[in-house]
Amino acid sequence: MFFTDGRTSMNLEVSLCDECGFVFQSSAYSDEYDKKVASIYSNYRMSDNFSFPRQDKKTLESLEFICSNIQLDGGSNILEIGSDRGDFLYLLKQRVGANVIGMEPSTEQVAMIPTVRGYFDQNSFCSKFDLIVLKHTLEHIKYPQKILQNAIESLNDEGYLYIEVPSLDICMEHYLDDFSLDHVSYFSKHVLLNLLNEYEVVAIDNSHFLRIIVKKMRISSALKHIKVENEKTRIFFKEFEARFVALEDKIIHHTTEGGIAVFYGVGLYFRIIFARLNGSVGRENCYFYDDGYVGEYEDSFGLKKINMQFIANQKVIAIWCSNDYAVQDAMAERFNSVTKEYEPIYFCRTNLTTMDGD
């Protein structure tokens, strides 16, 4: 599959381990990849788009998940690996009064909590921690088993490890596209449990993101290796590519017949979707709309922002560029307030052209 964010482009190859079911970006294990992803991270300032500390719904759910399953207080020592600005640690400290420190390799972000710059290993700190957080970090790591082992070794004997990653199970169920250049490891519930099968699982949630808390204390006997249905994963990737072909054919046919295509949202999902269409779909009949975007043209592909009043008398297909159902529904509501004469494309839902169950 092809990826571009409008600035950096690369053909991504995703592979499946027949033995354990682990899905990984095999194209990441190259010098070309290292150079491209280093360029992305050198300019990584995505958090600047949000006020500090970021308190979106998913972040608050993660905070509640930890605090309801681990007893933390003012004497607790917490480390976050891949802490970015420190939004999550700030909220944890605010909630339980703990001692917090972050570790972040990027030098671009201004840290708002005590932060060590660099890459984590078992020798990064002399002291041990009561909780180590890996929140949307593990999917960026080429050798996840190594960092997990190092993190667990850096815990107190009764310490906890919190992991949060995009869920491959949810991705496969709802056709979510999390296959971006900087994501190199993809975790299903079974794969992550197999990686941590020597430790006690305190809590696990797989309803949107995959969240898990494990305790350092080893269990008396390791969990039996969980069988992973590799054939199901292979079928998903075939169907996933088929959906892009169907979407491409629909947009080409629609725009060549005089209709217009409106991509609602210009975040990551827009860039992923349009990048794969770029070159085969004429831009002259493609537009974007985003409630929070103030420019006339988006800066990745140069699509023009459409005046919503203009769509009322047009033959329109609208592509919801989000993997969040609530956001998709809000997009549909916004369109419906102007016209109901359009065809919605729910790419990140089970059915390409209708809401699930419709």
Coordinates of C-alpha atoms in Angstrom, one line a residue:
M1 CA 0.0 0.0 0.0
F2 CA 1.1 3.6 -0.7
F3 CA 1.4 6.3 2.0
T4 CA 2.0 10.0 1.8
D5 CA 1.2 12.9 4.0
G6 CA 1.7 15.3 1.2
R7 CA 5.3 15.8 2.1
T8 CA 6.8 12.3 2.7
S9 CA 5.9 9.3 0.5
M10 CA 6.7 5.6 0.6
N11 CA 5.4 2.3 -0.4
L12 CA 4.4 0.4 2.8
E13 CA 4.6 -3.3 3.0
V14 CA 2.7 -5.0 5.8
S15 CA 3.6 -8.6 6.8
L16 CA 2.0 -11.2 9.0
C17 CA 4.0 -13.7 11.2
D18 CA 2.5 -17.1 10.6
E19 CA 3.8 -18.4 14.0
C20 CA 2.4 -15.7 16.4
G21 CA 0.0 -13.6 14.3
F22 CA 1.9 -10.4 14.8
V23 CA 1.3 -7.8 12.0
F24 CA 4.2 -5.4 11.3
Q25 CA 5.3 -3.0 8.7
S26 CA 8.2 -4.9 7.0
S27 CA 9.2 -1.9 4.9
A28 CA 10.2 -0.1 8.2
Y29 CA 13.3 -2.3 8.5
S30 CA 15.4 -0.3 6.0
D31 CA 17.7 2.7 5.8
E32 CA 15.2 4.5 3.5
Y33 CA 12.5 4.2 6.2
D34 CA 14.7 5.4 8.9
K35 CA 15.6 8.6 7.0
K36 CA 11.9 9.3 6.1
V37 CA 10.5 8.7 9.6
A38 CA 13.4 10.8 11.1
S39 CA 12.3 13.6 8.8
I40 CA 8.7 13.3 10.1
Y41 CA 9.7 13.3 13.8
S42 CA 12.1 16.2 13.4
N43 CA 9.1 18.4 12.5
Y44 CA 6.5 16.6 14.8
R45 CA 4.5 19.3 16.4
M46 CA 1.0 17.8 16.2
S47 CA 0.2 18.6 19.8
D48 CA 0.5 22.3 19.1
N49 CA -2.9 22.1 17.6
F50 CA -4.5 21.4 21.0
S51 CA -4.5 23.4 24.2
F52 CA -2.5 22.0 27.2
P53 CA -3.4 19.7 28.8
R54 CA -5.3 18.0 26.1
Q55 CA -8.5 16.6 27.6
D56 CA -10.4 14.9 24.7
K57 CA -12.8 12.1 25.4
K58 CA -10.3 9.2 24.7
T59 CA -7.6 10.8 26.9
L60 CA -10.0 11.1 29.8
E61 CA -11.2 7.5 29.3
S62 CA -7.6 6.4 29.6
L63 CA -7.1 8.4 32.7
E64 CA -10.2 6.8 34.3
F65 CA -9.1 3.3 33.2
I66 CA -5.8 3.7 35.1
C67 CA -7.2 5.4 38.2
S68 CA -10.0 2.9 38.6
N69 CA -7.6 -0.1 38.4
I70 CA -4.5 1.0 40.2
Q71 CA -4.2 2.7 43.6
L72 CA -2.0 5.7 43.1
D73 CA -1.2 8.6 45.5
G74 CA 1.3 11.4 46.2
G75 CA 4.1 8.9 46.9
S76 CA 3.7 7.1 43.6
N77 CA 6.5 7.5 41.0
I78 CA 5.3 7.4 37.4
L79 CA 7.2 7.4 34.1
E80 CA 5.7 7.8 30.6
I81 CA 7.8 6.6 27.7
G82 CA 7.0 8.8 24.7
S83 CA 5.5 11.6 26.7
D84 CA 5.4 14.3 24.1
R85 CA 4.5 17.6 25.9
G86 CA 3.4 15.7 29.0
D87 CA -0.3 16.2 28.7
F88 CA -1.2 12.8 30.1
L89 CA 1.3 12.9 33.0
Y90 CA 0.0 16.4 33.9
L91 CA -3.5 15.0 34.2
L92 CA -2.3 12.0 36.2
K93 CA -0.4 14.3 38.6
Q94 CA -3.5 16.6 38.9
R95 CA -5.7 13.6 39.6
V96 CA -3.6 11.6 42.2
G97 CA -0.7 13.9 43.1
A98 CA 2.0 11.5 42.0
N99 CA 5.6 12.2 41.1
V100 CA 5.8 12.2 37.3
I101 CA 8.6 12.3 34.7
G102 CA 8.5 11.8 31.0
M103 CA 10.9 10.5 28.4
E104 CA 10.7 11.8 24.9
P105 CA 13.1 11.5 22.0
S106 CA 11.8 14.5 20.0
T107 CA 13.4 17.9 20.7
E108 CA 10.7 19.9 18.8
Q109 CA 8.0 19.8 21.5
V110 CA 8.1 22.1 24.5
A111 CA 7.8 19.9 27.5
M112 CA 5.4 21.0 30.2
I113 CA 6.4 18.5 32.8
P114 CA 9.9 17.2 33.9
T115 CA 11.2 15.4 30.8
V116 CA 14.3 13.5 29.9
R117 CA 15.2 13.8 26.2
G118 CA 16.3 10.5 24.6
Y119 CA 15.3 7.0 23.8
F120 CA 14.4 4.7 26.7
D121 CA 16.3 1.6 27.8
Q122 CA 16.7 -0.3 31.0
N123 CA 19.7 1.9 32.0
S124 CA 17.9 5.2 31.5
F125 CA 17.0 5.6 35.2
C126 CA 18.6 4.4 38.5
S127 CA 15.3 4.4 40.4
K128 CA 12.3 2.1 39.9
F129 CA 8.8 3.2 39.1
D130 CA 5.3 2.3 40.5
L131 CA 3.7 2.8 37.0
I132 CA 5.2 3.0 33.6
V133 CA 2.9 4.3 30.8
L134 CA 3.3 3.4 27.1
K135 CA 0.4 5.4 25.6
H136 CA 0.4 5.3 21.8
T137 CA 4.1 4.6 21.8
L138 CA 4.4 0.8 21.2
E139 CA 3.0 1.0 17.7
H140 CA 5.9 3.2 16.7
I141 CA 8.6 0.7 18.0
K142 CA 10.2 -1.8 15.6
Y143 CA 11.1 -4.4 18.3
P144 CA 8.2 -4.1 20.9
Q145 CA 9.2 -7.1 22.9
K146 CA 12.5 -5.6 23.8
I147 CA 11.1 -2.3 25.1
L148 CA 8.4 -4.2 27.0
Q149 CA 11.1 -6.2 28.8
N150 CA 13.1 -3.1 29.6
A151 CA 10.0 -1.3 30.9
I152 CA 9.0 -4.2 33.2
E153 CA 12.6 -4.4 34.5
S154 CA 12.3 -0.7 35.4
L155 CA 9.3 -1.3 37.7
N156 CA 9.2 -1.9 41.4
D157 CA 8.3 -5.4 42.4
E158 CA 4.7 -4.5 42.8
G159 CA 4.7 -2.0 39.9
Y160 CA 2.3 -1.8 36.9
L161 CA 2.7 -1.3 33.2
Y162 CA 0.0 0.5 31.2
I163 CA -0.1 0.0 27.4
E164 CA -2.5 1.7 25.0
V165 CA -2.3 1.1 21.2
P166 CA -4.6 1.2 18.2
S167 CA -6.5 -2.1 18.2
L168 CA -6.0 -4.3 15.2
D169 CA -9.2 -6.1 16.2
I170 CA -11.3 -2.9 15.9
C171 CA -9.4 -1.9 12.8
M172 CA -10.4 -5.2 11.1
E173 CA -14.0 -5.0 12.4
H174 CA -14.7 -1.5 11.2
Y175 CA -12.1 -1.1 8.4
L176 CA -10.1 1.6 10.1
D177 CA -7.0 2.8 8.4
D178 CA -4.2 3.0 10.9
F179 CA -1.5 2.0 8.4
S180 CA 0.6 5.1 8.4
L181 CA 4.3 5.6 7.9
D182 CA 5.2 5.9 11.6
H183 CA 3.1 2.9 12.7
V184 CA 5.3 -0.2 12.4
S185 CA 3.7 -2.6 14.8
Y186 CA 0.0 -3.6 15.0
F187 CA -1.5 -5.3 18.0
S188 CA -4.6 -7.5 18.3
K189 CA -5.7 -8.4 21.8
H190 CA -4.4 -12.0 21.4
V191 CA -1.0 -10.8 20.2
L192 CA -0.5 -8.4 23.0
L193 CA -1.6 -11.0 25.6
N194 CA 0.9 -13.4 24.2
L195 CA 3.7 -10.8 24.5
L196 CA 2.8 -10.3 28.2
N197 CA 1.8 -13.9 29.0
E198 CA 4.2 -14.2 32.0
Y199 CA 2.6 -11.3 33.9
E200 CA -0.7 -10.8 35.7
V201 CA -3.3 -9.0 33.6
V202 CA -5.0 -6.5 35.9
A203 CA -7.5 -5.0 33.4
I204 CA -8.0 -5.0 29.6
D205 CA -10.3 -3.0 27.4
N206 CA -10.6 -3.4 23.6
S207 CA -13.7 -1.3 22.9
H208 CA -11.9 1.4 20.8
F209 CA -8.2 1.6 21.6
L210 CA -6.6 -1.5 23.1
R211 CA -5.8 -0.8 26.7
I212 CA -4.1 -3.2 29.1
I213 CA -2.6 -3.0 32.6
V214 CA -0.2 -5.7 33.8
K215 CA 1.5 -6.2 37.1
K216 CA 5.2 -7.0 37.3
M217 CA 4.6 -10.0 39.6
R218 CA 5.1 -13.1 37.5
I219 CA 2.3 -15.6 37.5
S220 CA 3.0 -19.2 38.6
S221 CA 2.6 -20.6 35.2
A222 CA 2.6 -18.7 31.9
L223 CA -0.6 -18.5 30.0
K224 CA -1.1 -21.0 27.3
H225 CA -0.1 -19.5 24.0
I226 CA -3.3 -18.1 22.4
K227 CA -4.1 -19.2 18.9
V228 CA -4.4 -16.4 16.5
E229 CA -6.6 -16.6 13.5
N230 CA -4.2 -15.6 10.8
E231 CA -6.5 -16.4 7.9
K232 CA -9.0 -13.8 9.3
T233 CA -6.2 -11.2 9.1
R234 CA -5.3 -12.2 5.6
I235 CA -8.9 -11.8 4.5
F236 CA -9.1 -8.4 6.1
F237 CA -6.2 -7.0 4.2
K238 CA -7.6 -8.3 0.9
E239 CA -11.0 -6.8 1.6
F240 CA -9.3 -3.6 2.9
E241 CA -7.6 -3.1 -0.5
A242 CA -10.7 -4.0 -2.3
R243 CA -12.5 -1.1 -0.5
F244 CA -10.0 1.4 -1.7
V245 CA -10.4 0.1 -5.3
A246 CA -14.2 0.4 -4.9
L247 CA -13.9 3.9 -3.5
E248 CA -11.5 4.9 -6.3
D249 CA -13.8 3.6 -9.0
K250 CA -16.8 5.4 -7.4
I251 CA -15.1 8.8 -7.3
I252 CA -13.6 8.5 -10.8
H253 CA -17.0 7.6 -12.2
H254 CA -18.8 10.3 -10.2
T255 CA -16.4 13.1 -11.1
T256 CA -16.1 12.2 -14.8
E257 CA -19.9 12.3 -15.0
G258 CA -19.9 15.9 -13.7
G259 CA -20.4 15.3 -10.0
I260 CA -18.2 16.6 -7.2
A261 CA -16.5 14.7 -4.4
V262 CA -16.2 16.4 -1.0
F263 CA -13.7 15.1 1.5
Y264 CA -14.9 16.1 5.0
G265 CA -11.9 16.5 7.3
V266 CA -8.3 17.2 6.4
G267 CA -6.5 15.3 9.2
L268 CA -4.6 12.0 8.9
Y269 CA -7.4 10.0 7.5
F270 CA -7.9 12.4 4.7
R271 CA -4.2 12.3 3.8
I272 CA -4.2 8.5 3.8
I273 CA -7.3 8.2 1.7
F274 CA -6.6 10.9 -0.9
A275 CA -2.9 9.9 -1.2
R276 CA -4.0 6.5 -2.6
L277 CA -6.4 8.2 -5.0
N278 CA -4.0 10.9 -6.0
G279 CA -3.0 10.5 -9.7
S280 CA -6.1 8.5 -10.7
V281 CA -8.7 11.0 -9.6
G282 CA -9.0 14.4 -11.2
R283 CA -8.6 17.2 -8.6
E284 CA -10.8 19.7 -10.5
N285 CA -14.0 18.1 -9.1
C286 CA -12.6 17.3 -5.7
Y287 CA -13.0 19.6 -2.7
F288 CA -12.5 19.5 1.0
Y289 CA -14.4 20.8 4.0
D290 CA -13.3 21.1 7.6
D291 CA -15.1 23.1 10.3
G292 CA -11.8 24.0 12.0
Y293 CA -9.7 24.8 8.9
V294 CA -9.4 28.5 8.0
G295 CA -7.4 28.4 4.8
E296 CA -8.9 28.3 1.3
Y297 CA -6.7 25.4 0.2
E298 CA -5.5 22.5 2.3
D299 CA -1.7 22.2 2.3
S300 CA -1.1 18.5 1.6
F301 CA -2.7 18.2 -1.9
G302 CA -4.0 21.7 -2.7
L303 CA -7.7 20.9 -2.7
K304 CA -10.0 23.9 -2.5
K305 CA -12.3 24.3 0.5
I306 CA -15.9 24.2 -0.7
N307 CA -18.6 26.7 0.3
M308 CA -21.2 24.5 1.9
Q309 CA -24.0 26.5 0.3
F310 CA -22.6 25.5 -3.1
I311 CA -23.3 21.8 -2.6
A312 CA -27.1 22.3 -2.4
N313 CA -27.6 22.2 -6.2
Q314 CA -24.7 19.8 -7.0
K315 CA -24.4 16.0 -7.6
V316 CA -22.3 15.2 -4.5
I317 CA -20.6 12.3 -2.9
A318 CA -19.2 13.1 0.6
I319 CA -16.4 11.0 2.1
W320 CA -16.2 11.2 5.9
C321 CA -12.5 11.3 6.7
S322 CA -12.6 10.1 10.3
N323 CA -12.5 6.8 12.1
D324 CA -14.7 8.1 15.0
Y325 CA -18.3 7.2 14.5
A326 CA -19.5 10.2 16.5
V327 CA -17.5 12.6 14.3
Q328 CA -18.8 10.8 11.2
D329 CA -22.4 11.3 12.4
A330 CA -21.7 15.0 13.2
M331 CA -20.3 15.4 9.6
A332 CA -23.5 13.8 8.2
E333 CA -25.6 16.1 10.3
R334 CA -23.7 19.2 9.1
F335 CA -24.2 18.0 5.4
N336 CA -27.9 17.3 6.1
S337 CA -28.4 20.8 7.3
V338 CA -27.6 22.0 3.8
T339 CA -28.8 19.3 1.6
K340 CA -30.0 15.7 1.7
E341 CA -29.3 15.1 -2.0
Y342 CA -25.9 13.5 -1.7
E343 CA -24.3 10.1 -1.2
P344 CA -22.3 9.6 2.0
I345 CA -19.2 7.3 2.0
Y346 CA -18.5 5.8 5.4
F347 CA -15.1 4.4 4.6
C348 CA -14.3 3.5 8.2
R349 CA -17.4 1.5 8.8
T350 CA -18.4 -2.1 7.9
N351 CA -20.6 -0.9 5.0
L352 CA -18.8 1.5 2.6
T353 CA -21.9 3.5 1.6
T354 CA -24.2 3.3 4.7
M355 CA -24.0 3.4 8.4
D356 CA -23.6 0.0 10.1
G357 CA -27.0 -1.7 10.4
D358 CA -28.7 0.6 7.9

